[in-house]
Short mmCIF file of C-alpha atoms in Angstrom, two decimals:
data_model
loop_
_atom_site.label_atom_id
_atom_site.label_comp_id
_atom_site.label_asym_id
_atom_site.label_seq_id
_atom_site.Cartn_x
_atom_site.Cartn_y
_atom_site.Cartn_z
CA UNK A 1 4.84 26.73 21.84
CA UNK A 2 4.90 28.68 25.06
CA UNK A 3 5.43 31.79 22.83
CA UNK A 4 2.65 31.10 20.60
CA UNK A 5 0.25 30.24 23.11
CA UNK A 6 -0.16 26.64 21.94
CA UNK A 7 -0.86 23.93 24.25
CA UNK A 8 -0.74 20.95 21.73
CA UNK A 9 0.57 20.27 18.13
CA UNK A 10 -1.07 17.56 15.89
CA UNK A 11 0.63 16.71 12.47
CA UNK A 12 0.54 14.08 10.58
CA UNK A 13 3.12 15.33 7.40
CA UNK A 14 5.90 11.98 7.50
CA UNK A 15 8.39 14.48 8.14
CA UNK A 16 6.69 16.20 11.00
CA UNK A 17 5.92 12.92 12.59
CA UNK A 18 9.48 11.64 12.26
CA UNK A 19 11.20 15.30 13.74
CA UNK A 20 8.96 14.89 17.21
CA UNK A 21 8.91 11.25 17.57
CA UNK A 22 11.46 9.73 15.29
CA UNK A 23 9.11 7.12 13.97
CA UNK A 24 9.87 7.35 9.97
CA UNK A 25 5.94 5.92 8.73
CA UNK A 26 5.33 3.78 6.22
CA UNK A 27 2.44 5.06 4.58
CA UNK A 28 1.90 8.24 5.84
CA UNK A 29 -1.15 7.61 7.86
CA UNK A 30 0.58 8.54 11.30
CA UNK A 31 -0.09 11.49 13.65
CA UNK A 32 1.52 12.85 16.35
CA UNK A 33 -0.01 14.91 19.57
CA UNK A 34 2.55 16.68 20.93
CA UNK A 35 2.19 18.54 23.74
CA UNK A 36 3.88 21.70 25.56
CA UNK A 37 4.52 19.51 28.55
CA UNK A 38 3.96 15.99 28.96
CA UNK A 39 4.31 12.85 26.82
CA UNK A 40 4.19 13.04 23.37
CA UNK A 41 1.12 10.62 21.66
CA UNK A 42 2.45 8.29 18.78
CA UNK A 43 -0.99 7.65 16.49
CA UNK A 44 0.15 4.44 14.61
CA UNK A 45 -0.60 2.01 12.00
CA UNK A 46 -1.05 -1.48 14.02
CA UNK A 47 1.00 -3.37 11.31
CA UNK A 48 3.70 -0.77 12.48
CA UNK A 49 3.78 -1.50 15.81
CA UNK A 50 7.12 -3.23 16.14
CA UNK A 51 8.99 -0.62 13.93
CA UNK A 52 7.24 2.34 16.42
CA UNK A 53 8.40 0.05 19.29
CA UNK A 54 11.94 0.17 18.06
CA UNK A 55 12.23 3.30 16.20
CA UNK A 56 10.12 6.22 18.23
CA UNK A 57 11.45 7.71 21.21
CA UNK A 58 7.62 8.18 22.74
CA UNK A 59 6.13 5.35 24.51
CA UNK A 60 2.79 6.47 24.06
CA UNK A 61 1.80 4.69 21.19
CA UNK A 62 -2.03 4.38 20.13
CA UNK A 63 -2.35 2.13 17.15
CA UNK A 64 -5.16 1.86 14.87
CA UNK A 65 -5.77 -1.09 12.12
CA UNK A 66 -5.32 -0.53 8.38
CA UNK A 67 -8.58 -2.69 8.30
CA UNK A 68 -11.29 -2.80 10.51
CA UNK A 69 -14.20 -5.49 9.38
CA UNK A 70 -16.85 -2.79 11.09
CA UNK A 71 -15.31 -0.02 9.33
CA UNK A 72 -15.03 0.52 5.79
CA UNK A 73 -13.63 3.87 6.23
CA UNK A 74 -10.07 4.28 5.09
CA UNK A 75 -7.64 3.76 7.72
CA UNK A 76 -6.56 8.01 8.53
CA UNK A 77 -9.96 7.90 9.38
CA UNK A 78 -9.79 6.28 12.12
CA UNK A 79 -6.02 7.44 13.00
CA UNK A 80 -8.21 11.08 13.05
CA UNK A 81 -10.82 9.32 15.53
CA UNK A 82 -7.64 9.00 18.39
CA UNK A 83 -5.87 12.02 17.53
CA UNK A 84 -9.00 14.26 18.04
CA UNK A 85 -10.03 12.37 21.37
CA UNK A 86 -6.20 12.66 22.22
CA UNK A 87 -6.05 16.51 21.47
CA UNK A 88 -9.69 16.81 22.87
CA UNK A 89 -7.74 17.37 26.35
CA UNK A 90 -5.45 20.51 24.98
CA UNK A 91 -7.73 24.24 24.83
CA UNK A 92 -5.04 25.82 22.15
CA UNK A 93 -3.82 23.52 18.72
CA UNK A 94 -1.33 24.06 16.46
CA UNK A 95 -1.80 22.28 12.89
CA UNK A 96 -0.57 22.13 9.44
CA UNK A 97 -2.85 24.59 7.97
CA UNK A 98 -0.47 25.81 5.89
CA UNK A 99 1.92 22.69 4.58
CA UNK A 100 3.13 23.15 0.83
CA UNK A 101 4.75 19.96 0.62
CA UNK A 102 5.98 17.33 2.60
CA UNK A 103 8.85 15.07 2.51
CA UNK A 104 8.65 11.18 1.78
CA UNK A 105 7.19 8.61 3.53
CA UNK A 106 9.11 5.09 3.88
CA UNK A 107 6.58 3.75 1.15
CA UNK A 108 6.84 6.40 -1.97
CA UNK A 109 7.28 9.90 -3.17
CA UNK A 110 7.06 13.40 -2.16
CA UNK A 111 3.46 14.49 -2.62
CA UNK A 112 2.24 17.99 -2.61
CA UNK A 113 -0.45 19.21 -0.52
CA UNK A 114 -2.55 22.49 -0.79
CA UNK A 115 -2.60 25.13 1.60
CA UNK A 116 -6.38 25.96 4.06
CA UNK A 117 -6.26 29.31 1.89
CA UNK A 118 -6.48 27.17 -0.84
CA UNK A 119 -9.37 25.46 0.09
CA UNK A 120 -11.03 28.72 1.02
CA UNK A 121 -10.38 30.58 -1.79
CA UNK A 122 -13.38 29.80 -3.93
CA UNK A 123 -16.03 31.19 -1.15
CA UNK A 124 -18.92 29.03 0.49
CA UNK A 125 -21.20 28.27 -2.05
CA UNK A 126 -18.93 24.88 -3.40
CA UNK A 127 -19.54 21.06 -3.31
CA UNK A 128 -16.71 18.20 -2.94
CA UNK A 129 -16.05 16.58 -6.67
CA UNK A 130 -13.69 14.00 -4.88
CA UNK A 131 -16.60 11.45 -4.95
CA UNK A 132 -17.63 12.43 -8.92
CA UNK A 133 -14.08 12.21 -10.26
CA UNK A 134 -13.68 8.69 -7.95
CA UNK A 135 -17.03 7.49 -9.66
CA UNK A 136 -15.54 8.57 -13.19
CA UNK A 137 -11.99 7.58 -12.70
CA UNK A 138 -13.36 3.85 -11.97
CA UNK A 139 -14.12 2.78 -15.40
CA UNK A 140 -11.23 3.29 -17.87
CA UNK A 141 -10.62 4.59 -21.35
CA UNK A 142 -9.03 3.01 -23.39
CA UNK A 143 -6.07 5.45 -23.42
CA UNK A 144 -5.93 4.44 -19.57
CA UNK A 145 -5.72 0.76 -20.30
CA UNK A 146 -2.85 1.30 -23.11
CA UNK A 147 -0.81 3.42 -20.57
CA UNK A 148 -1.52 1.25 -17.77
CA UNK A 149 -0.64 -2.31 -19.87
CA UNK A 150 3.12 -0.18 -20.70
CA UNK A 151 3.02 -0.16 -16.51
CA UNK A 152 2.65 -3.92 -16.26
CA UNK A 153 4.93 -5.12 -18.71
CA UNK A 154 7.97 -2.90 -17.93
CA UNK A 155 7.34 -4.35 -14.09
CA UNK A 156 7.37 -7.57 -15.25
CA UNK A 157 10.16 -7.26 -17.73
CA UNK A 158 12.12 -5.81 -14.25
CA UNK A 159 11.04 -8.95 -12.70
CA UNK A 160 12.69 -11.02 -15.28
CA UNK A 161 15.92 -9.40 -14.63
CA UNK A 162 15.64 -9.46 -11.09
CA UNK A 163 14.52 -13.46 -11.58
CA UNK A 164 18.35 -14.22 -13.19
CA UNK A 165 20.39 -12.27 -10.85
CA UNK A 166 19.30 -12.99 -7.18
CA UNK A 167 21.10 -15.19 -5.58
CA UNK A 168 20.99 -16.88 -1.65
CA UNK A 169 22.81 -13.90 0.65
CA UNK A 170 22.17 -10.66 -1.63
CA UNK A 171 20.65 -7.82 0.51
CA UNK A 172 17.07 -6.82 0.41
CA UNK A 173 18.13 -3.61 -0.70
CA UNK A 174 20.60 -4.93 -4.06
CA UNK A 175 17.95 -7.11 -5.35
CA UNK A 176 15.26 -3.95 -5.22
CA UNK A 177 18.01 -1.82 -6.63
CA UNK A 178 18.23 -4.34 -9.65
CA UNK A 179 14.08 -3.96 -9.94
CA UNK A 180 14.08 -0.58 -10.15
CA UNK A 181 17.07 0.08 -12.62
CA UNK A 182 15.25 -1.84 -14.97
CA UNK A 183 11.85 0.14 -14.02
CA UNK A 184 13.86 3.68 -14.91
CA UNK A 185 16.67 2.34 -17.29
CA UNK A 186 14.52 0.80 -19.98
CA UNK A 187 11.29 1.37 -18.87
CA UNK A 188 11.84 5.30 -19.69
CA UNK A 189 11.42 4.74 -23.82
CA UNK A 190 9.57 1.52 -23.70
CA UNK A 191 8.21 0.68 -26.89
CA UNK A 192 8.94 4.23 -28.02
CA UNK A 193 5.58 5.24 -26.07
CA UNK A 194 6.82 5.70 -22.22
CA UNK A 195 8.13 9.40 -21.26
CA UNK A 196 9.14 8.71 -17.99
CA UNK A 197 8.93 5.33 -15.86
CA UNK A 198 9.20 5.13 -11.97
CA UNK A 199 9.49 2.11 -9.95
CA UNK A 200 8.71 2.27 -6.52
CA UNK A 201 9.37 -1.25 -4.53
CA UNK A 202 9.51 -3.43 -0.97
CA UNK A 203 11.54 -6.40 -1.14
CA UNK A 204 11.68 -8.73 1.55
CA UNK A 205 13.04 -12.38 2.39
CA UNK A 206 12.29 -15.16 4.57
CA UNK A 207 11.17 -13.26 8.07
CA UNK A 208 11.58 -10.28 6.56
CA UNK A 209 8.31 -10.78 4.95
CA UNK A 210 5.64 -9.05 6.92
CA UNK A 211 2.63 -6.98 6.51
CA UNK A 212 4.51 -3.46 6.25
CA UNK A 213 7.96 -3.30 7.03
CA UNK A 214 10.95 -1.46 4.77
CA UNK A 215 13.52 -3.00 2.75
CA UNK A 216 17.18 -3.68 4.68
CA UNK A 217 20.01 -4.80 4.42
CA UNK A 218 18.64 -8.86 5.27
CA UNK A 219 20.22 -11.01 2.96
CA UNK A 220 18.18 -12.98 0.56
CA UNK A 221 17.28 -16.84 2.07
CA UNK A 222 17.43 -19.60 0.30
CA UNK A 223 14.22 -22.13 -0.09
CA UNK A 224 11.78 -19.42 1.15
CA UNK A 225 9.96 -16.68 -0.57
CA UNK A 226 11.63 -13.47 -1.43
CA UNK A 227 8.85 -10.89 -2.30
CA UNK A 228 8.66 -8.14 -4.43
CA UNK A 229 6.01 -5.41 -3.34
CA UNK A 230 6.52 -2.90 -6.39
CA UNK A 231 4.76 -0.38 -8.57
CA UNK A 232 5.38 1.22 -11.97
CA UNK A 233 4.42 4.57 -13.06
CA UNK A 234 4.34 4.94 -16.53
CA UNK A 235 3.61 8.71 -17.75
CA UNK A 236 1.16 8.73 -14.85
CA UNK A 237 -0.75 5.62 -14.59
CA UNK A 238 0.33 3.04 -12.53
CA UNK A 239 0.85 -0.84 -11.72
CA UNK A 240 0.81 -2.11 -8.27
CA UNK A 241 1.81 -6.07 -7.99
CA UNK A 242 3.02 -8.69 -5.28
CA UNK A 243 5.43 -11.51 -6.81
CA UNK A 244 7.61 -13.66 -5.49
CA UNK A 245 10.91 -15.84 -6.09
CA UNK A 246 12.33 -18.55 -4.90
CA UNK A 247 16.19 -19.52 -4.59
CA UNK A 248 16.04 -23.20 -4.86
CA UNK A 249 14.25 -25.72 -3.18
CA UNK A 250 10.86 -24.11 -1.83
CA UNK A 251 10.21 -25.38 1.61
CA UNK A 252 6.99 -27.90 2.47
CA UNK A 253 5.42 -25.43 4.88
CA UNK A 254 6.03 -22.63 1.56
CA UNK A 255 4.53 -24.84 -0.47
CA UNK A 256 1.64 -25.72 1.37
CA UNK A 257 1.63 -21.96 1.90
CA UNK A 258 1.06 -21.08 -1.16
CA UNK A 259 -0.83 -23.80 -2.60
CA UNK A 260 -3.77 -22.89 -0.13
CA UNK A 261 -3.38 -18.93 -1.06
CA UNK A 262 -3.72 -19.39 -4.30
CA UNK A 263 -6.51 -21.02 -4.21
CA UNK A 264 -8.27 -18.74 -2.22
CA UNK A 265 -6.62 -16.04 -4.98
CA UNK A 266 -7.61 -17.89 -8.12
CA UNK A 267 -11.66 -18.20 -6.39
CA UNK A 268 -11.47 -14.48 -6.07
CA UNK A 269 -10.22 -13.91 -9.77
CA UNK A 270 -13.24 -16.16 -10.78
CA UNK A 271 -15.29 -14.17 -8.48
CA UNK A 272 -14.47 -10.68 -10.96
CA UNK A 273 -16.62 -9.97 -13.27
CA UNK A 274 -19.41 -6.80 -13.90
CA UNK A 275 -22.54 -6.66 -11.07
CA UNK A 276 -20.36 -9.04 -8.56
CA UNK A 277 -20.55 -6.93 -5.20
CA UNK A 278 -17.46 -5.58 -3.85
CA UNK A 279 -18.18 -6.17 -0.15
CA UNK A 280 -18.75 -9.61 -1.53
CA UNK A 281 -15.50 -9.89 -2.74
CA UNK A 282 -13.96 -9.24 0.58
CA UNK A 283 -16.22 -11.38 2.37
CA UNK A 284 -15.09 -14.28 0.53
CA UNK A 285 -11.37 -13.55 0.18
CA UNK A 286 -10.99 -13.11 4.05
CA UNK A 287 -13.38 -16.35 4.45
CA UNK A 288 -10.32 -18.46 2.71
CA UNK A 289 -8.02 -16.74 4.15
CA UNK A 290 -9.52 -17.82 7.87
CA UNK A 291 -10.22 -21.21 7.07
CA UNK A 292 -6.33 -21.53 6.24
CA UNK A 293 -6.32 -20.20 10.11
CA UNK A 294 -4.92 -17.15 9.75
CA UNK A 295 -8.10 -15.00 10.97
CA UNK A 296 -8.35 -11.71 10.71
CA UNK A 297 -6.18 -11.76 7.73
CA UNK A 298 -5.15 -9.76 6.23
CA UNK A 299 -4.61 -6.20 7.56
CA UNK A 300 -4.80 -4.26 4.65
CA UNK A 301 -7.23 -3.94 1.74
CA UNK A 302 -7.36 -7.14 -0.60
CA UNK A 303 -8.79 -5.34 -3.73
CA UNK A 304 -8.51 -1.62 -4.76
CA UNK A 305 -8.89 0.13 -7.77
CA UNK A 306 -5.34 1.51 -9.77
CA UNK A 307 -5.17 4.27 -12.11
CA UNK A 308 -3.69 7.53 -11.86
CA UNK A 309 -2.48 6.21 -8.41
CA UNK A 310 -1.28 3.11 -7.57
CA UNK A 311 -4.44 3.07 -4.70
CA UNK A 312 -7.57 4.51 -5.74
CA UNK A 313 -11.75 3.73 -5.60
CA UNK A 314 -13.12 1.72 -5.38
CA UNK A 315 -12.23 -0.59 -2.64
CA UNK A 316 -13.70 -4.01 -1.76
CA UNK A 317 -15.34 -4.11 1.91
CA UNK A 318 -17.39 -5.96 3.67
CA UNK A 319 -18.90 -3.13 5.37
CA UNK A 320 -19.28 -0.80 2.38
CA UNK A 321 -21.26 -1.30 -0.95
CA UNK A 322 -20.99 -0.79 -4.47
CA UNK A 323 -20.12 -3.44 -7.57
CA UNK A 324 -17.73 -4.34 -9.92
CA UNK A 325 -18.35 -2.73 -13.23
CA UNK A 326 -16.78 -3.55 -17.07
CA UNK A 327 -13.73 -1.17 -17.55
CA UNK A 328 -12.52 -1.34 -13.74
CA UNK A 329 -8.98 -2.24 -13.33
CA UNK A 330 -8.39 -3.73 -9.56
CA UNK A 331 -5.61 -4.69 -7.88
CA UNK A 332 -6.24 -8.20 -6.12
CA UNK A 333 -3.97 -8.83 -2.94
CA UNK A 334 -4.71 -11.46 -0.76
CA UNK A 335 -1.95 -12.52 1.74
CA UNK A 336 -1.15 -13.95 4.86
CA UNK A 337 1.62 -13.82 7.65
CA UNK A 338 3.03 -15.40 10.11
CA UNK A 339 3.73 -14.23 13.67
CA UNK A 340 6.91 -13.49 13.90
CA UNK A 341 7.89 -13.12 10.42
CA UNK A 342 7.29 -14.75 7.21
CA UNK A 343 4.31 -15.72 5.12
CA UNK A 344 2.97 -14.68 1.88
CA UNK A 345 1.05 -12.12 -1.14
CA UNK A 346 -0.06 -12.18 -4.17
CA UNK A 347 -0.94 -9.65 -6.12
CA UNK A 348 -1.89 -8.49 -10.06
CA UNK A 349 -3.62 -6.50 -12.03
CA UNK A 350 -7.22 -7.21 -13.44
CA UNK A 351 -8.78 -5.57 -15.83
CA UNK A 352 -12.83 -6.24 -15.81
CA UNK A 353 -14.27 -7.27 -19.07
CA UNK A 354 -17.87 -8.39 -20.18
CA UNK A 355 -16.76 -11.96 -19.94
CA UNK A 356 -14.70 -11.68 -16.39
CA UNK A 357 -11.14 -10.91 -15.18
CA UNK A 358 -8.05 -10.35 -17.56
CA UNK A 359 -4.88 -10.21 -15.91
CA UNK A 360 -2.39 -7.38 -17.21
CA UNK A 361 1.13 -8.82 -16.06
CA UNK A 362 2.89 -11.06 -17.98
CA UNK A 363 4.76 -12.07 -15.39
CA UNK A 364 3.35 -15.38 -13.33
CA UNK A 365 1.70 -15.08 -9.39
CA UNK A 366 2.48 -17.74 -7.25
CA UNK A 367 5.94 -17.92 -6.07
CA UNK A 368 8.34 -18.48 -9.05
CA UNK A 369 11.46 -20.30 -9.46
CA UNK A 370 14.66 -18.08 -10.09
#
């Protein structure tokens, strides 16, 4: 850096992150500041907080929420906020102008980024499409809905498998590996219409259940919740779904749990249907979530569109605008959590239809009985 003339390095590429801090993200989001001399700056998801507190060797941490009530920005947004008033002290940067790819996140896949000369290749006189193909990418063809009902049902087929062979003291880490042979084993050739299927999962149990955390080696617990964060990419076009099972007797404090939640999930469902308002939506959801008293609840989105990625426009908050149209497919999420560890999500697929919601899985929400 010395060499170069570079007072400060910001980068935000998981792999980048994880070589100057050693905090391995969960969704990507994070930045690092890292300066020629000094401490380095950790910019961090807030649901990550205890894994940067245990995994990064900086103790500079900033965290920023995944949802902010005032904010309906998405949350790198405001991870960019603190990194630029963090490298706002530095005269010379050094960034990732010219990143090709970049390895994994703790979440999903390797996804490719373009090059600045990319982006400057095509001269001044340009406009941004993102927001045109986000518009036409929300309502679905029916080609879309075909691909993305293959998605659903080989998730929940993988479901049903993993449904007969958990069992109390399993790892975390076995059960998802069961999910996700089914996912690629059978799910490539479904029906004689799938290419190429991908699962991509989260399992936790008991305590293990938080906002964002990764799948270990924490053995499966019996009477309490083991869930199943997953999504299926069929040829493409994706699923993304919270279930849950259950290893005998469900506890009363589970049950009460999730008795509440889904009632708060099935007033939502109702809530789906074309000209409801999005910000609405979220208003509402987080309402019943409160008045279980869990406020501020919960920290990521509760409703998102799913496509061609298993996160995509439009998404439902209270500070932002826009309405549910026919041919939407949104992923409804509401959950809760405890302090410490523990709580609960549910999550499916909804495609939006003249007459309201129609759920795409198969497979049942709630917490199921294995």
């Amino acid at each position: 850096m010395d060499e170069r003339g570079l007072d400060a390095l910001v980068v935000r590429a998981p792999d980048n992150v994880l070589y100057l801090t050693n905090f391995w993200a969960m969704k990507g989001y994070e930045v690092c500041v890292f300066p020629r001399e000094g401490e380095p700056v950790l910019v961090c998801l807030e649901a990550s907080a205890e894994d940067s507190a245990r995994m990064a060797w900086t103790s500079d941490v900033r965290l920023f929420r995944g949802y902010d009530e005032g904010d309906p920005r998405p949350p790198v947004a405001r991870a960019l906020d603190i990194a630029r008033k963090v490298a706002s002290e530095y005269r010379t940067l050094g960034l990732e102008l010219s990143l090709g790819t970049q390895a994994s996140d703790r979440m999903i896949g390797e996804p490719t980024t373009f090059t600045r000369e990319w982006f400057h290749a095509f001269g001044d006189d340009v406009e941004d499409a993102t927001p045109l193909l986000a518009e036409a990418r929300a309502i679905k063809t029916e080609q879309e809905i075909e691909r993305m009902r293959l998605a659903n049902d080989i998730a929940a087929a993988a479901m049903e498998h993993a449904k007969i062979v958990v069992e109390p003291g399993m790892s975390e880490a076995q059960l998802a590996a069961e999910w996700q042979s089914v996912v690629h084993g059978e799910g490539t050739g479904w029906e004689r219409k799938v290419d190429l299927a991908l699962g991509f999962s989260l399992v936790w149990s008991g305590l293990g259940i938080k906002t964002f955390t990764a799948t270990a080696d924490r053995p499966v617990v019996e009477g309490e919740p083991t869930l199943f964060e997953i999504w299926v990419c069929a040829d493409g076009y994706w699923c993304d779904h919270t279930k849950n099972l259950v290893v005998g007797e469900l506890t009363p404090r589970y049950r009460e749990l999730e008795e509440s939640l889904m009632t708060v999930y099935q007033d939502a469902i109702d809530f789906i249907r074309p000209g409801a308002s999005l910000a609405e939506l979220d208003r509402r959801v987080r309402a019943g979530i409160e008045a279980m008293h869990f406020p501020g609840e919960p920290s990521h989105p509760i409703c998102h569109g799913v496509g061609a990625r298993a996160h995509e426009p439009p998404y439902a908050h209270q500070a932002g605008g826009g309405e549910i149209a026919e041919g939407m497919v949104l992923a409804l999420e509401p959950g809760c959590y405890w302090e410490g560890g523990g709580g609960l999500r549910v999550e499916d697929n909804f495609l939006v239809t003249a007459a309201g919601a129609e759920k795409l899985s198969p497979f049942p929400d709630g917490i199921v009985q294995a």
